[in-house]
CSV table of C-alpha atoms and ligand atoms in Angstrom, one decimal:
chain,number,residue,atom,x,y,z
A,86,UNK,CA,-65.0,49.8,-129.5
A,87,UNK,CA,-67.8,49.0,-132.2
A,88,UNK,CA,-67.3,50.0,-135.6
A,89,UNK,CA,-70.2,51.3,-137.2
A,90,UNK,CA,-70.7,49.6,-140.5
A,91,UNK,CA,-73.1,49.6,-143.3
A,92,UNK,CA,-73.8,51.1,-147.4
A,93,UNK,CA,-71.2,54.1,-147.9
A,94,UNK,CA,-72.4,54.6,-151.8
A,95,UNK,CA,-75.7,52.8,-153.8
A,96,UNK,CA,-75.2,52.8,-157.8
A,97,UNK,CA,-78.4,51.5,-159.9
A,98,UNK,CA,-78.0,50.7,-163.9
A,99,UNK,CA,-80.9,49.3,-165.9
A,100,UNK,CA,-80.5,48.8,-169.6
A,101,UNK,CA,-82.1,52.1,-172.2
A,102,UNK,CA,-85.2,49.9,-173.1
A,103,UNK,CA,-88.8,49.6,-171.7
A,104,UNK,CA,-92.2,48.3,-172.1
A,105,UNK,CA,-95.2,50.6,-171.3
A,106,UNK,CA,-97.5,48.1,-169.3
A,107,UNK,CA,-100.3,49.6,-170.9
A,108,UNK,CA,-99.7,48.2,-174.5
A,109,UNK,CA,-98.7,44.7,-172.7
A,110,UNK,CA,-102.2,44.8,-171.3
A,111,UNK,CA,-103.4,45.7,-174.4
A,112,UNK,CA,-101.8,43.2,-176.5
A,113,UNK,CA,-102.6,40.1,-173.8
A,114,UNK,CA,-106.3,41.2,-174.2
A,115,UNK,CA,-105.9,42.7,-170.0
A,116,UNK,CA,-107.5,45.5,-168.5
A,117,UNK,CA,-104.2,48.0,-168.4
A,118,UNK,CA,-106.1,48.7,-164.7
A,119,UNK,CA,-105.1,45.3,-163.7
A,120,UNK,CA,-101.4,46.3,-164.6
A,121,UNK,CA,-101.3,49.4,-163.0
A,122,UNK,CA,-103.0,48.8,-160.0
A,123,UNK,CA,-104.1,45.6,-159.2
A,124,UNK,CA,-100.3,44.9,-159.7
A,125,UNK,CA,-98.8,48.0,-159.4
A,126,UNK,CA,-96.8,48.4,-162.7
A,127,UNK,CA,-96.2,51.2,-164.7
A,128,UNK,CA,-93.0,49.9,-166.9
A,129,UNK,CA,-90.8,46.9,-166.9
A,130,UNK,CA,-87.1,46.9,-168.4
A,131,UNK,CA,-86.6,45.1,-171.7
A,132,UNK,CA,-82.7,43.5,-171.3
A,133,UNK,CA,-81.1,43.6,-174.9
A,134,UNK,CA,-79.1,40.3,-175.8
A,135,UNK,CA,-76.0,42.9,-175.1
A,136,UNK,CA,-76.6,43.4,-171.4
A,137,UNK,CA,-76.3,40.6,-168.8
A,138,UNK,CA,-75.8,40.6,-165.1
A,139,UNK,CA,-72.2,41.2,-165.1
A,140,UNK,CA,-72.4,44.2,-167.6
A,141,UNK,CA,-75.1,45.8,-166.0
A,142,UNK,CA,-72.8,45.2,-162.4
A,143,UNK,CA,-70.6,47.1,-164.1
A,144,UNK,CA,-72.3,50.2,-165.9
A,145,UNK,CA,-73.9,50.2,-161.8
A,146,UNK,CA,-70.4,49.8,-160.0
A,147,UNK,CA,-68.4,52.2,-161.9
A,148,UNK,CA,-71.2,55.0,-160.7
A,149,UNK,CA,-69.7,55.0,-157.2
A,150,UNK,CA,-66.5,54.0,-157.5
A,151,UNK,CA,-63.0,56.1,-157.2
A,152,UNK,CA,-59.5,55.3,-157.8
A,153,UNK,CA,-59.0,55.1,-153.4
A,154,UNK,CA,-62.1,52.4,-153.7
A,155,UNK,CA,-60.5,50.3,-156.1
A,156,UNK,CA,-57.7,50.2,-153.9
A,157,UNK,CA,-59.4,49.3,-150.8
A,158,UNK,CA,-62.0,47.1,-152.0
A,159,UNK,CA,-60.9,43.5,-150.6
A,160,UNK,CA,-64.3,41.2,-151.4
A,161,UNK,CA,-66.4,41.6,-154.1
A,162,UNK,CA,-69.6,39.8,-153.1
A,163,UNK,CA,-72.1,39.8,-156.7
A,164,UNK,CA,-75.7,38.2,-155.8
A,165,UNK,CA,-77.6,36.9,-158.9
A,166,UNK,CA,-80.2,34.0,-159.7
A,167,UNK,CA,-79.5,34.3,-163.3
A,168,UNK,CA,-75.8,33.6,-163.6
A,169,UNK,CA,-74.0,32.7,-167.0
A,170,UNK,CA,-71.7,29.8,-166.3
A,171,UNK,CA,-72.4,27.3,-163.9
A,172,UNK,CA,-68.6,26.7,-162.8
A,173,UNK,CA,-66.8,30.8,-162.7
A,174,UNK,CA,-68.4,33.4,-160.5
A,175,UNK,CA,-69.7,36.5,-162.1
A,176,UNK,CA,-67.9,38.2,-159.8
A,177,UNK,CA,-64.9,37.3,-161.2
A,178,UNK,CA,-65.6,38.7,-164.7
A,179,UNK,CA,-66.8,41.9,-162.6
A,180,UNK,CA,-63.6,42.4,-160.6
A,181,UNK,CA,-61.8,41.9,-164.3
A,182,UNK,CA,-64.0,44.4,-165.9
A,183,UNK,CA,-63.6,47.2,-163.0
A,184,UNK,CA,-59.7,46.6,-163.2
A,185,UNK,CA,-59.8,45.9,-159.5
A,186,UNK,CA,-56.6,44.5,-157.5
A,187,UNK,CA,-55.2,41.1,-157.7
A,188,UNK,CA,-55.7,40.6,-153.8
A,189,UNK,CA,-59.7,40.6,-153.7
A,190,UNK,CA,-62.2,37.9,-153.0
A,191,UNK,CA,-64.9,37.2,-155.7
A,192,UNK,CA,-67.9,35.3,-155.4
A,193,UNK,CA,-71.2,34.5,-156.4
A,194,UNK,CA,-73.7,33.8,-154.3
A,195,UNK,CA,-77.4,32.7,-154.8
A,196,UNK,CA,-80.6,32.5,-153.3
A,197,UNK,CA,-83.0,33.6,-155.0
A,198,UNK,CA,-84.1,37.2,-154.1
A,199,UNK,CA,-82.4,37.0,-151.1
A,200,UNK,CA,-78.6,36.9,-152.7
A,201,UNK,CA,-77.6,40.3,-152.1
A,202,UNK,CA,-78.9,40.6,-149.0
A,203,UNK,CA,-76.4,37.8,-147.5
A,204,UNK,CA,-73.6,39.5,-149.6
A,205,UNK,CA,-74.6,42.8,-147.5
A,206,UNK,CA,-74.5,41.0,-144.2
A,207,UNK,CA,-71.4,38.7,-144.7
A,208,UNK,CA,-69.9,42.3,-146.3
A,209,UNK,CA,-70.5,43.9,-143.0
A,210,UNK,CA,-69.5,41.2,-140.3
A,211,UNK,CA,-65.6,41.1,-142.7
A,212,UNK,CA,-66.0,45.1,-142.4
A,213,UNK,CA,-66.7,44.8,-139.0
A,214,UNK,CA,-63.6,42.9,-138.0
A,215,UNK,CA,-61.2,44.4,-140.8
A,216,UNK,CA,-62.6,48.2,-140.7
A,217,UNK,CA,-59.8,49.5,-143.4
A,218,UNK,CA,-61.7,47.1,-146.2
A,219,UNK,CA,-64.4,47.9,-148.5
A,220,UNK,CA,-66.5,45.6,-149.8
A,221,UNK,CA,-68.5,45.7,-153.3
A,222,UNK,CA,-72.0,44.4,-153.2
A,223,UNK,CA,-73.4,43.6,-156.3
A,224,UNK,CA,-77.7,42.6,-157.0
A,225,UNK,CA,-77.9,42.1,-160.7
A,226,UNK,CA,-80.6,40.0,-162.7
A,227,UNK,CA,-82.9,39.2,-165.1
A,228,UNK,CA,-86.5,38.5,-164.3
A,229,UNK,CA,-88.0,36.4,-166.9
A,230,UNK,CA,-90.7,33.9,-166.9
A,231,UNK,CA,-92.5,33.7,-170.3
A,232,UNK,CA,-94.5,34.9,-173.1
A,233,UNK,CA,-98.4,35.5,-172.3
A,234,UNK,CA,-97.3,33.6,-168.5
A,235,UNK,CA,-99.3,35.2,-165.9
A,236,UNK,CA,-95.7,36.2,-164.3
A,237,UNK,CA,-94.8,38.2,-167.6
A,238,UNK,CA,-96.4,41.2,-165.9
A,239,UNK,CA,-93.6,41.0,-163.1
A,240,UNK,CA,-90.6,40.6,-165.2
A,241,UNK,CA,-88.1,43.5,-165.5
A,242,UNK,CA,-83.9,43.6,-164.7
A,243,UNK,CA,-80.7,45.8,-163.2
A,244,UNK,CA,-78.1,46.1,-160.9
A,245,UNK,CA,-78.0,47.7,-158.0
A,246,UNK,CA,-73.5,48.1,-156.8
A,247,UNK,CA,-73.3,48.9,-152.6
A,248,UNK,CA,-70.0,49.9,-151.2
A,249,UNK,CA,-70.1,48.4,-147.9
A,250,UNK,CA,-67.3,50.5,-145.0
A,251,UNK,CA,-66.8,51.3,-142.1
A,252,UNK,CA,-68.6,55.1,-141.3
A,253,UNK,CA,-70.3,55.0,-144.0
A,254,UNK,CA,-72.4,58.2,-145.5
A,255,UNK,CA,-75.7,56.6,-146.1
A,256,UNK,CA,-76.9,53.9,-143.7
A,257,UNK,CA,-75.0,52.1,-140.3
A,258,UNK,CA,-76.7,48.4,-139.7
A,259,UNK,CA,-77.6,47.3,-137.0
A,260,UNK,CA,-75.6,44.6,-135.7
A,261,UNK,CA,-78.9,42.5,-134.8
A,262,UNK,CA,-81.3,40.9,-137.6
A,263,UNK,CA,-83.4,37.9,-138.1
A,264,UNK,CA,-84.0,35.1,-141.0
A,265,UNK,CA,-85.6,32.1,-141.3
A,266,UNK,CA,-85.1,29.4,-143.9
A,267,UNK,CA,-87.9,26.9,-145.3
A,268,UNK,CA,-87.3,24.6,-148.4
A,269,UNK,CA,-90.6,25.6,-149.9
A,270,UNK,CA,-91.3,25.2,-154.0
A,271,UNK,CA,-93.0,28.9,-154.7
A,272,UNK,CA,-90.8,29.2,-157.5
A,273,UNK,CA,-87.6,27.9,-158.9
A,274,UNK,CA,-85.5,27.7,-162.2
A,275,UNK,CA,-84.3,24.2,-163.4
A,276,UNK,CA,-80.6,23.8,-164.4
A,277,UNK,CA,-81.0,24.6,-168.6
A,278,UNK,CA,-83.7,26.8,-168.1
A,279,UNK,CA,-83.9,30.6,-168.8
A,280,UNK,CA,-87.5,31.1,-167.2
A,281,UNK,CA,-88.8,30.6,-163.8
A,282,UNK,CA,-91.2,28.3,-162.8
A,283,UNK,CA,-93.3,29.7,-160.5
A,284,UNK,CA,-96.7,29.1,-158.4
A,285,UNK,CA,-97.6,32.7,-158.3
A,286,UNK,CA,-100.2,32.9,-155.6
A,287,UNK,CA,-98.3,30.1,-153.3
A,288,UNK,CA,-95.3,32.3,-153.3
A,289,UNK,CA,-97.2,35.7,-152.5
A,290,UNK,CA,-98.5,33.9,-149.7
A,291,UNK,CA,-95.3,32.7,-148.0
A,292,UNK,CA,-93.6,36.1,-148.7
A,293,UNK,CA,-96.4,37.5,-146.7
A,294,UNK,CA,-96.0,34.2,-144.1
A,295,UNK,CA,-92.0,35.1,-143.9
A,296,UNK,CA,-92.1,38.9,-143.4
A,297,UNK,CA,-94.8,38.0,-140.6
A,298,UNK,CA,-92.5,35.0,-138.8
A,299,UNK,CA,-89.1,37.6,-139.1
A,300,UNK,CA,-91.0,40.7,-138.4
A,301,UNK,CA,-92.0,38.9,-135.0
A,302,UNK,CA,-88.7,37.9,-134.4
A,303,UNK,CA,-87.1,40.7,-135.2
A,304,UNK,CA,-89.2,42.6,-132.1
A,305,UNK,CA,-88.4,39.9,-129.6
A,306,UNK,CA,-84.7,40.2,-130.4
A,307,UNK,CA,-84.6,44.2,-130.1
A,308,UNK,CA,-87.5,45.2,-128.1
A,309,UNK,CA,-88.2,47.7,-130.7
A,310,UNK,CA,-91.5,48.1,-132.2
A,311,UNK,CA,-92.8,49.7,-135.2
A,312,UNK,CA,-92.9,53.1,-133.3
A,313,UNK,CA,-89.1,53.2,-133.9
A,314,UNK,CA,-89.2,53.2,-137.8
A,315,UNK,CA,-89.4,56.3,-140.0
A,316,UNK,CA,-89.7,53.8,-143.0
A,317,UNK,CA,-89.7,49.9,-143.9
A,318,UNK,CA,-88.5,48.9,-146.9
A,319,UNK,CA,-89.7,45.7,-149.2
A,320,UNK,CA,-88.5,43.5,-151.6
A,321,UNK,CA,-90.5,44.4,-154.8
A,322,UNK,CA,-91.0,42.0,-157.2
A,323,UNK,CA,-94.1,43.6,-157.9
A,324,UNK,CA,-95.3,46.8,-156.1
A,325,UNK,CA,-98.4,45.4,-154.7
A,326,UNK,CA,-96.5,42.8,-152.7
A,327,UNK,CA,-94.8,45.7,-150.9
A,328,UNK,CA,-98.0,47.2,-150.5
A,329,UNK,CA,-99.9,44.2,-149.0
A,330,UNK,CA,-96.9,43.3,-146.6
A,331,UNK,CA,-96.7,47.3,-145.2
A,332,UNK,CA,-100.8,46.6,-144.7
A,333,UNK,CA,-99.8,43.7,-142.3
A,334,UNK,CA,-98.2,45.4,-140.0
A,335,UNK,CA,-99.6,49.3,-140.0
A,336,UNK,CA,-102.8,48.4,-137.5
A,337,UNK,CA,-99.0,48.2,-135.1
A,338,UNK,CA,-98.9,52.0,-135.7
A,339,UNK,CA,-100.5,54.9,-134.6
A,340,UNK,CA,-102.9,56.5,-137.0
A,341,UNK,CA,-99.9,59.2,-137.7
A,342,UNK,CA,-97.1,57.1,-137.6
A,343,UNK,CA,-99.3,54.9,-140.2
A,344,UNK,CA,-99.7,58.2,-142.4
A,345,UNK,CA,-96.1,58.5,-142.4
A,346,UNK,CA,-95.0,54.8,-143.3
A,347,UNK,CA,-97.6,54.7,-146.1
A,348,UNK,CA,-95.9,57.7,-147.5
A,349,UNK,CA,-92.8,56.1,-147.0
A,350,UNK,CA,-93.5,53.2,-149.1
A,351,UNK,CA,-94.8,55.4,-151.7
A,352,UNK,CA,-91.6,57.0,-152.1
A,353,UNK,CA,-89.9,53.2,-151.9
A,354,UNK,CA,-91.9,51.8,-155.1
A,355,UNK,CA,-91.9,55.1,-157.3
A,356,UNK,CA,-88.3,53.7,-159.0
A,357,UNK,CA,-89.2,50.1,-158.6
A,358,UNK,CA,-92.6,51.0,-160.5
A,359,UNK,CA,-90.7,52.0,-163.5
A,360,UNK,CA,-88.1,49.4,-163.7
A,361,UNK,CA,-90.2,46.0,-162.7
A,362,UNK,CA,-88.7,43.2,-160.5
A,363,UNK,CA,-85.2,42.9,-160.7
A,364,UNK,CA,-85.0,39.9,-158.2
A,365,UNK,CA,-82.1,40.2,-155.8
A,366,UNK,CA,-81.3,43.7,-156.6
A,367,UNK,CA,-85.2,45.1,-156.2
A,368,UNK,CA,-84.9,45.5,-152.3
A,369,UNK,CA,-81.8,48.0,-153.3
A,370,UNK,CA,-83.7,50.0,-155.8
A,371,UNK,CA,-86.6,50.5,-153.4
A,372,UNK,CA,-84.4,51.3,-150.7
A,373,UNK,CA,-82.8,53.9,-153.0
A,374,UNK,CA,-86.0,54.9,-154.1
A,375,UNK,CA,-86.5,55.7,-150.7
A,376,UNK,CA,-84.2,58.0,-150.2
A,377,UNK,CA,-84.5,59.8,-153.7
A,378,UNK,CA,-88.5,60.4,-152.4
A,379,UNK,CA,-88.8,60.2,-149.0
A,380,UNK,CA,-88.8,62.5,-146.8
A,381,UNK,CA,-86.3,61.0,-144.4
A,382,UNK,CA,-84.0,63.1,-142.0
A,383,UNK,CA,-80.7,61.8,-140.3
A,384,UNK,CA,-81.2,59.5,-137.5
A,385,UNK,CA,-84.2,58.0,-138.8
A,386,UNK,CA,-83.9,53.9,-139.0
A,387,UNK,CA,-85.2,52.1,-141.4
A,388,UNK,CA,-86.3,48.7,-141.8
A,389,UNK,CA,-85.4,46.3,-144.8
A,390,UNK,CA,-87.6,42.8,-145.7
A,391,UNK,CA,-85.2,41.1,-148.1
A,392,UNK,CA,-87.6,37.8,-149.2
A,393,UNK,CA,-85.4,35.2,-151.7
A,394,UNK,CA,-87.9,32.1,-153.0
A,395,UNK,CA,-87.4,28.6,-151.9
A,396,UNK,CA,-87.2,30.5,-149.5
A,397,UNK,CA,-85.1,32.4,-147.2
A,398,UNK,CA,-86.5,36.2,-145.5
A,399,UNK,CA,-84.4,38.3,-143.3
A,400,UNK,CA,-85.5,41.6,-141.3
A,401,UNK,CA,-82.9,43.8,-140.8
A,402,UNK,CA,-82.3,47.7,-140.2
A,403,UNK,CA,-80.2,50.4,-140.1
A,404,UNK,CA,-79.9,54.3,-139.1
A,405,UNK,CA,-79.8,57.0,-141.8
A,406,UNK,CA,-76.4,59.1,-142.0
A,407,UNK,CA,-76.5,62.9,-141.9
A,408,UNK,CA,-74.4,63.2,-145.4
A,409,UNK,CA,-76.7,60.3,-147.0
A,410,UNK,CA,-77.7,62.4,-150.2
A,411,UNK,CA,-74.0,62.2,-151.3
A,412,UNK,CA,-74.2,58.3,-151.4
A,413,UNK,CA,-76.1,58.5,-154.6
A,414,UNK,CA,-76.3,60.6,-157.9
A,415,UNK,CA,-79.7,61.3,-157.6
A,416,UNK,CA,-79.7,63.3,-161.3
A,417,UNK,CA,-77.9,60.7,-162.9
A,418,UNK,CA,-80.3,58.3,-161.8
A,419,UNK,CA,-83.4,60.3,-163.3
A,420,UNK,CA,-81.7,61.0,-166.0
A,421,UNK,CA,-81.2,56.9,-166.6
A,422,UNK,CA,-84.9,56.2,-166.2
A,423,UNK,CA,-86.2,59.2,-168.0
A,424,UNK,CA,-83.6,59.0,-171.0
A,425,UNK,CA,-85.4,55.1,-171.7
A,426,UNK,CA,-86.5,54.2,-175.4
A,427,UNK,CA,-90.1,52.3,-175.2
A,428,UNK,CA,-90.0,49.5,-177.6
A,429,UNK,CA,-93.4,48.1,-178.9
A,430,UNK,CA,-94.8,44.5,-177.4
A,431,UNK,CA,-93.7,43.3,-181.1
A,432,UNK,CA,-89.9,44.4,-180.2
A,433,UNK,CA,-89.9,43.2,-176.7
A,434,UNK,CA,-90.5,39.8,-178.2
A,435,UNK,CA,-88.2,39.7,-180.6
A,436,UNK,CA,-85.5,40.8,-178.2
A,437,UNK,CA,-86.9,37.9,-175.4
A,438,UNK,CA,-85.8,35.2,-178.4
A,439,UNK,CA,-82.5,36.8,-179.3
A,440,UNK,CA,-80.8,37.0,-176.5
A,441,UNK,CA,-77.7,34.3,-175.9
A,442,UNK,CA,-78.7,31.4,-174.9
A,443,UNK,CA,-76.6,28.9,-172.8
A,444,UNK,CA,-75.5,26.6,-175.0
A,445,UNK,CA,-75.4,26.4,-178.4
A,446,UNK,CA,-72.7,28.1,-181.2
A,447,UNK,CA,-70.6,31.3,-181.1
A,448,UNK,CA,-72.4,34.1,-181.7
A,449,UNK,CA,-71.4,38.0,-182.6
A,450,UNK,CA,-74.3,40.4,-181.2
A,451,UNK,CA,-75.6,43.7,-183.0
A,452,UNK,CA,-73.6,46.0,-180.0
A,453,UNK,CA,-74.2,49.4,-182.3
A,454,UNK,CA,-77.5,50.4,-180.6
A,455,UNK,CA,-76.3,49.7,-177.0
A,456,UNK,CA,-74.7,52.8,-175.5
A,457,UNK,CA,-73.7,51.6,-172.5
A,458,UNK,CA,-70.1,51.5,-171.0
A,459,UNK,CA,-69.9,48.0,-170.1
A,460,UNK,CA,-71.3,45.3,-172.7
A,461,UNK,CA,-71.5,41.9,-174.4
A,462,UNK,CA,-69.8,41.7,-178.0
A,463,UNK,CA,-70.9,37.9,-177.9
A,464,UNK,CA,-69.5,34.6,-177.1
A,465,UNK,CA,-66.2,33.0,-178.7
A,466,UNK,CA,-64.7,29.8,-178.1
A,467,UNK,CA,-67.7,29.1,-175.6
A,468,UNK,CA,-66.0,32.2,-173.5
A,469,UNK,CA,-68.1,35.2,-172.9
A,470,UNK,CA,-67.2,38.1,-174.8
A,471,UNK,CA,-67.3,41.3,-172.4
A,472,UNK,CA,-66.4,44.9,-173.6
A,473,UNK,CA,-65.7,48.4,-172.2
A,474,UNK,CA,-65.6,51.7,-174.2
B,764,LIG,P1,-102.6,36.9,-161.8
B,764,LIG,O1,-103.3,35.6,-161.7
B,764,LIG,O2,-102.3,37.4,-163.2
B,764,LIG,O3,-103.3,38.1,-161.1
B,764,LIG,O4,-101.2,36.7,-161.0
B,764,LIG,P2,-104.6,38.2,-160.2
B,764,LIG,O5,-105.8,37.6,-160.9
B,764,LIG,O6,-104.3,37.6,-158.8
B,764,LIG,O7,-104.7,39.7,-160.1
B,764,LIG,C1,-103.7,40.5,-159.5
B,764,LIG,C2,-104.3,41.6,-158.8
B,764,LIG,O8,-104.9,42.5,-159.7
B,764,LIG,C3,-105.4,41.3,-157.8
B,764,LIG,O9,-105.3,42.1,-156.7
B,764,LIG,C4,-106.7,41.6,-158.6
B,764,LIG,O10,-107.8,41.8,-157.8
B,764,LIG,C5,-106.3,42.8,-159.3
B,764,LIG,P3,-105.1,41.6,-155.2
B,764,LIG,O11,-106.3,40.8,-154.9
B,764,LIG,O12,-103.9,40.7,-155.2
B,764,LIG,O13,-104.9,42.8,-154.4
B,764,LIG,N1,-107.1,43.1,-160.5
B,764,LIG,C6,-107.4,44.3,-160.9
B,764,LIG,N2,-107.2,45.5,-160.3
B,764,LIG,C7,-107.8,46.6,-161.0
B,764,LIG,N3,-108.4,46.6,-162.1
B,764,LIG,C8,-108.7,45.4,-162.7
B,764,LIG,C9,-108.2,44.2,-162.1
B,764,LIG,N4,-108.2,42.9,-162.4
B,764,LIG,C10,-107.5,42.2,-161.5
B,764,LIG,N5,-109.4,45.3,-163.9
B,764,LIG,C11,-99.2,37.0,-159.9
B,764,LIG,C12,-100.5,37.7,-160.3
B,764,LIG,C13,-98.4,38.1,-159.0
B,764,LIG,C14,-99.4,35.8,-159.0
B,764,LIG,C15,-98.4,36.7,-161.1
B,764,LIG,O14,-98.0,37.8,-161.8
B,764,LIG,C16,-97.1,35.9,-160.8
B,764,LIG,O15,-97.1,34.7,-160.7
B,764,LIG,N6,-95.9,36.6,-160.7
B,764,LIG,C17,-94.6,36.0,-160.4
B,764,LIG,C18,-94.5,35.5,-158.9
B,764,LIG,C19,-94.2,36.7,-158.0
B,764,LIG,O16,-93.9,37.8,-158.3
B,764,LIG,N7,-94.4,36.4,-156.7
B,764,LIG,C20,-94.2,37.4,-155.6
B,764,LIG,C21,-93.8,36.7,-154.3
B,764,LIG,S1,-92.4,35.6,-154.5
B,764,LIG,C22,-91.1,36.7,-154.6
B,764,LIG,O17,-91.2,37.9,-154.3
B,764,LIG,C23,-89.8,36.1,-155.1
B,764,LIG,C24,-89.4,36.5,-156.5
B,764,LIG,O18,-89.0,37.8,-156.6
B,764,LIG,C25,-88.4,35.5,-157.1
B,764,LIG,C26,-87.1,35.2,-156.3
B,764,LIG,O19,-87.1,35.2,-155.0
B,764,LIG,O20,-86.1,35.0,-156.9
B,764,LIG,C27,-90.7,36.3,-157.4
């Protein structure tokens, strides 16, 4: 018998800081129109020097886990491209921090974008043939390319925690999928290097190129067509990229069907809007986006693009669960983006300079204004110092 596998429980965390696009226009000498619409940005996170990728795993995981989880998670799988030691696996901090059992698996894995999206997949084939295990997902980053760089406008960060099962309350995958792998220079991040380099208008052009060649793919290897989708979700890293690839394949659809995917992917970008990119995990916010605002009932599939630069897309679905709305704390989650401090341009650049770098002497950091449960006291003896209250 099949086991119907997929993501039981989604958790987002994004640090209490953010940058109202408008005064970045303003202070780069930009039309804030640009930002808002020819981009598609309303805020981007600021990520104080106290919050890295495994802390904000953490303030994400502990959202939707239980004691029972713990118990039964066996594989921790933590996708990031901005990892803080090049030797131990974030996920192995993470498993630390969570207090889960001795007898898990925990590793990193990277590829751009497209990490936690293969941690999701590999997650569900080892669900698939061991259906008492739980897996923990994990896409957590930091998207950072440089003051006054025409990618500063993307930037943002958070963590999005899945808890992949067997029967799971929000969505069951479908066993089928299809990727395609290129080594292609759009953007990439130099061992030593905090910032991307990127060649912005290259790599908007093969994310477009790759969701077309998977898209295709996808078809031949199902024989479904875009008749059988409520919704299709993007990878964000900017919501006018999701926008242009849904414009690729709507003239597919029925002028109705079209109405309803367009107001779909308006409900899919409203989070991301507010948060910016936050690489590997921004696929996960928009899909729970998605179900915060859609208008989605059970039984609906949806489809997921999952683009990772250098590059690597997959197109993959899966059918929405009747109890999907108790997968996520959908007031918790407002409150987080609504209880957000907005820091001026002046402080988002001082806090882009001050956070710990990679190498270099022990440092203490300022934790007092950072409220959240999981955070970085510093660095010690070269070791990473990670905290709980
Ligand atoms: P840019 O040169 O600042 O912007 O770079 P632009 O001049 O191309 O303008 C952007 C849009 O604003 C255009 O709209 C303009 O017309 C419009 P479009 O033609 O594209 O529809 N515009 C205006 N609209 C209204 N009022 C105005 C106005 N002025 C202009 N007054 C770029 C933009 C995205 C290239 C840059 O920000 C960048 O390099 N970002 C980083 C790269 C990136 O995000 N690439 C996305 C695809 S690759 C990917 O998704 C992977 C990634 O997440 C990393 C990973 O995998 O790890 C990045």
């Amino acid at each position: 018998m099949t086991v119907a596998v997929g993501i039981d429980r989604l958790g987002f965390y994004t640090p209490s800081l953010y940058l109202e696009m408008t005064d970045l226009a303003e202070a780069r000498g930009d039309d804030p129109a640009k930002y808002h619409i020819g981009i598609g940005q309303d805020k981007q996170a600021v990520i104080p020097p106290t919050q890295d990728v495994v802390t904000m795993a953490a303030n994400a995981a502990e959202q939707i886990l239980t004691a029972e989880n713990r118990q039964a998670i066996k594989m921790v799988l933590f996708g990031t491209e901005s990892g803080v030691d090049n030797s131990k696996a974030t996920a192995v901090y993470l498993a630390h921090l969570l207090q889960l059992p001795a007898d898990t698996r925990a590793i990193e894995i990277k590829q751009a974008c497209y990490g936690a999206t293969a941690g999701l997949q590999l997650a569900a084939d080892y669900v698939r043939s061991h259906p008492t295990a739980q897996v923990l997902v994990i896409g957590s980053d930091i998207a950072r390319y440089g003051l006054r760089s025409a990618g500063e406008v993307t930037q943002g960060g958070g963590a999005v925690a899945m808890l992949v099962t067997a029967d799971p309350q929000i969505l069951v995958l479908d066993a089928e999928s299809s990727y395609h792998t290129e080594d292609v220079m759009d953007f990439w991040r130099p061992l030593g290097r905090t910032e991307a380099l990127v060649d912005g208008k290259y790599s908007t052009n093969v994310y477009l190129d790759f969701f077309k060649t998977v898209w295709r793919t996808y078809q031949q290897q199902t024989d479904r067509a875009i008749a059988d989708f409520a919704a299709l979700a993007f990878h964000i890293p900017f919501t006018k990229m999701g926008l242009k690839a849904l414009r690729q394949v709507l003239p597919e659809a029925t002028p109705e069907q079209q109405e309803t995917l367009q107001a779909a992917f308006e409900a899919s970008q409203r989070d991301n809007r507010q948060v910016g990119n936050l690489y590997t995990g921004s696929l996960y916010l928009s899909l729970l986006s998605l179900l915060r605002h859609g208008d989605l009932v059970a039984g609906d599939r949806i489809g997921c693009f999952s683009y990772g630069s250098g590059a690597e897309g997959e197109f993959y679905s899966g059918v929405l669960q009747p109890n999907y709305r108790q997968g996520f704390d959908d007031a918790a989650l407002t409150a987080l983006l609504a209880n957000r401090r907005a820091v001026s341009v002046a402080e988002y650049e001082a806090l882009y300079t001050q956070r710990l770098d990679l190498q270099g002497a022990d440092r203490q950091l300022a934790v007092g204004t950072d409220s959240a449960a999981y955070y970085l006291a510093g660095r010690q003896h070269q070791q990473r110092q990670y905290r709980h209250r």
